[in-house]
Coordinates of C-alpha atoms in Angstrom, one line a residue:
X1 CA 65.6 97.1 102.5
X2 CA 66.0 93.8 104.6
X3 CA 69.5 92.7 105.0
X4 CA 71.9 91.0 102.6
X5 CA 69.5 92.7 99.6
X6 CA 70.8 94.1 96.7
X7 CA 69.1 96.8 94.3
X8 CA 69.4 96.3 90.8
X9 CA 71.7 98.3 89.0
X10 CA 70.4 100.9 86.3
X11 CA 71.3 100.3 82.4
X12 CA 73.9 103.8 83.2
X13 CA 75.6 102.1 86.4
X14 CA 76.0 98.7 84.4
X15 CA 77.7 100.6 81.2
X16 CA 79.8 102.2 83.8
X17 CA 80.8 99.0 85.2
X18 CA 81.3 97.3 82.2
X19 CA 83.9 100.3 81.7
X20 CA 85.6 99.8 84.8
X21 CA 86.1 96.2 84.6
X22 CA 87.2 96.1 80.9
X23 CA 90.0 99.0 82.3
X24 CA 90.9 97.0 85.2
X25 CA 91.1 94.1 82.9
X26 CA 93.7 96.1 80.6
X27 CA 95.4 97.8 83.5
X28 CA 95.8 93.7 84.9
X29 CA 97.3 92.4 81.3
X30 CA 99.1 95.7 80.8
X31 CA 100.9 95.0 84.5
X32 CA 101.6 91.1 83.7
X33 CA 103.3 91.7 80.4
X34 CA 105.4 94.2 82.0
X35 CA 106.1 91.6 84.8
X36 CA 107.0 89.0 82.5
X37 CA 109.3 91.6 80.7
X38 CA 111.2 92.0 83.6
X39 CA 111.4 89.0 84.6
X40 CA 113.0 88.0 80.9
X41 CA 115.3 91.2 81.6
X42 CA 116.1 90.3 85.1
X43 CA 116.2 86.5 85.8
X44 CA 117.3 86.6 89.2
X45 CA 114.2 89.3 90.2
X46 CA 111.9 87.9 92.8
X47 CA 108.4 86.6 91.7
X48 CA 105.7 89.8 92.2
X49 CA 103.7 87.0 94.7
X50 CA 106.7 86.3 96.6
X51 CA 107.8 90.1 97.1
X52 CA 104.6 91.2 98.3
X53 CA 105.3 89.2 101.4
X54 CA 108.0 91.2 101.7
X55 CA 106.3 94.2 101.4
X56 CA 104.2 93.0 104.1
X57 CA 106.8 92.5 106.3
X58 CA 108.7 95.3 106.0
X59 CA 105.7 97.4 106.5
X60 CA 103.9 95.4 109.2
X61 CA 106.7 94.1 110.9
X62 CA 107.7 90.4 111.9
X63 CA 105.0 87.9 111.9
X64 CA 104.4 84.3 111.8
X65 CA 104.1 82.8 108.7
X66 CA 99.8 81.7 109.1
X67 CA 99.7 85.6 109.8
X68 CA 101.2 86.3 106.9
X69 CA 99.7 83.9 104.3
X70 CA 95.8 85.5 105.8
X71 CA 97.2 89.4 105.0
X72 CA 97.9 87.9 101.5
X73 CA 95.1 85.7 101.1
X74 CA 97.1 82.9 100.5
X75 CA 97.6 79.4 101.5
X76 CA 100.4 79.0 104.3
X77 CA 102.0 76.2 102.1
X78 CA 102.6 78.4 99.5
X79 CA 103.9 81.3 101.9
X80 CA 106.1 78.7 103.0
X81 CA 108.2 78.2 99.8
X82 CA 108.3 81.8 98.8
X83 CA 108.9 82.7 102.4
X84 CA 112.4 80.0 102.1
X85 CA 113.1 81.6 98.5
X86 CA 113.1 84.9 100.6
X87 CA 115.0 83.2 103.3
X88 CA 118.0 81.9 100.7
X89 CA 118.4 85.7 98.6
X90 CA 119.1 86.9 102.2
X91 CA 115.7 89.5 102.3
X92 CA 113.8 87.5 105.1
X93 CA 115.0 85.9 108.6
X94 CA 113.3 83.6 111.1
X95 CA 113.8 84.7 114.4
X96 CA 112.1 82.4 117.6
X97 CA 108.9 84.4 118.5
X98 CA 109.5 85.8 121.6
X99 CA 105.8 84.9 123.2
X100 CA 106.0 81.3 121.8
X101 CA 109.6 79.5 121.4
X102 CA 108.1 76.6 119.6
X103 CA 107.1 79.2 116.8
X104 CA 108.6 81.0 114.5
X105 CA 108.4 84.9 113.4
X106 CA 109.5 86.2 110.3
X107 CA 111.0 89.3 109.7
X108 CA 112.7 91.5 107.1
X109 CA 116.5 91.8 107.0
X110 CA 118.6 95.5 106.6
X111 CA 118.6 94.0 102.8
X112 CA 115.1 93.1 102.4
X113 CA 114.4 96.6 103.9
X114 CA 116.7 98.3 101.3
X115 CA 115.6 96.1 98.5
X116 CA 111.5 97.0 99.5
X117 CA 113.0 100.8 99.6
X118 CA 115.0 101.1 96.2
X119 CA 111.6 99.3 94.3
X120 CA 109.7 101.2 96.0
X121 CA 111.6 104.7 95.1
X122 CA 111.6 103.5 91.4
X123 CA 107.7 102.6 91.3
X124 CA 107.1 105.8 92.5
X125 CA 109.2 107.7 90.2
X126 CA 107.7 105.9 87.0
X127 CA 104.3 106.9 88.3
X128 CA 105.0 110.2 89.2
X129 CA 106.4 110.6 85.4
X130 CA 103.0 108.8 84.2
X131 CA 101.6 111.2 86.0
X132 CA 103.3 114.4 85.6
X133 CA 100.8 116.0 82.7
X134 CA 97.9 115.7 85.5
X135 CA 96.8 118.2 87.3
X136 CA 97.3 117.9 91.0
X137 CA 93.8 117.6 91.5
X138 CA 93.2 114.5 89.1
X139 CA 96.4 112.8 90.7
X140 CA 95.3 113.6 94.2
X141 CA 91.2 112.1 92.6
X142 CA 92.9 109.3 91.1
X143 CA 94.8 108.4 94.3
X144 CA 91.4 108.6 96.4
X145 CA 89.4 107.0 94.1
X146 CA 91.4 104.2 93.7
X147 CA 92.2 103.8 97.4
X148 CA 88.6 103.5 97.7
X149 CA 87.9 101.1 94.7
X150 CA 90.6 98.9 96.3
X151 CA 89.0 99.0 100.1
X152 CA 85.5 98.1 98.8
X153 CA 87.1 95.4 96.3
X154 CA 88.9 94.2 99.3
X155 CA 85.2 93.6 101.5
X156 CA 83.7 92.7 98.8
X157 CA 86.0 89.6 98.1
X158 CA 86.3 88.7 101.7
X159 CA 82.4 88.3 102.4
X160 CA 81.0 84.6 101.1
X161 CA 80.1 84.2 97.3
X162 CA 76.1 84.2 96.8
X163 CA 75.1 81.8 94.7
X164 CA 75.3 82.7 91.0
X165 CA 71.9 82.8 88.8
X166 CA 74.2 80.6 85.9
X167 CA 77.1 79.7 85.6
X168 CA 79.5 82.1 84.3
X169 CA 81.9 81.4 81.3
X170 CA 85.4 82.8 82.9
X171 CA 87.6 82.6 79.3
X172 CA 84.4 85.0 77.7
X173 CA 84.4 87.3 80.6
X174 CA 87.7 88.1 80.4
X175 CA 87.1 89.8 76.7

């Protein structure tokens, strides 16, 4: 098959999808309500956007912030103001970068470490209670799967659109 072609999916692969993405659709919704319930429970709680750099620097380490906006796929203005929201609750630092004194690294503090560690203790323990009438294999098939959905979601969004057959009507394909 030359390069860059695609086979056309079966009737059963297409049902399947259709079940995946109506799934991932309710797993998305289901995830924002609960956001916008905690934010309603907890108005000073950092946006979900704005911690995941946070997350990103507490597991990758410091980083400028063009660095930082490209791991997120967002746009370094953006990362800018959540990076100074981050900045102001204490969580993030700017630090000269050591290669470059004109620039400017960004790393997690002792309390943005802490704060990244107690969130991530309580995800995991509400999953693992989600979880806990599973069998080890279907947790451990679940985890691997999804790993894998996410990796080949995550190259599939970063290569260039193709050009659509019609345009597609975004408000329908969300129901």
């Amino acid at each position: 098959m030359p390069q860059g072609a695609t086979t056309v999916p079966s009737q059963d692969e297409l049902a399947i999808a259709d079940e995946v993405g109506s799934q991932l659709i309710r797993l998305v919704r289901l995830i924002e309500r609960k956001q916008v319930q905690y934010q309603a429970e907890h108005p000073d709680a950092v946006e979900r956007a704005t911690y995941h750099l946070l997350v990103h620097l507490v597991k990758d380490g410091p980083r400028r912030a063009g660095s930082l906006a490209e791991a997120v796929y967002s746009d370094p203005s953006t990362i800018s103001r959540q990076i100074g929201h981050l900045v102001r609750l204490g969580l993030v630092e700017r630090t000269a970068d050591p290669v470059d004194g004109r620039a400017t690294l960004l790393a997690a503090t002792a309390e943005g470490r802490r704060v990244f560690e107690e969130n991530r203790r309580i995800r995991n323990e509400k999953i693992a209670q989600m979880l806990e009438s599973w069998s080890g294999e279907d947790r451990a098939a679940l985890a691997d799967l999804l790993a894998r959905f996410t990796t080949d979601f995550e190259s599939e969004t970063s290569r260039p659109a193709e050009p659509a057959a019609a345009p597609i009507d975004v408000a329908a394909a969300r129901h």
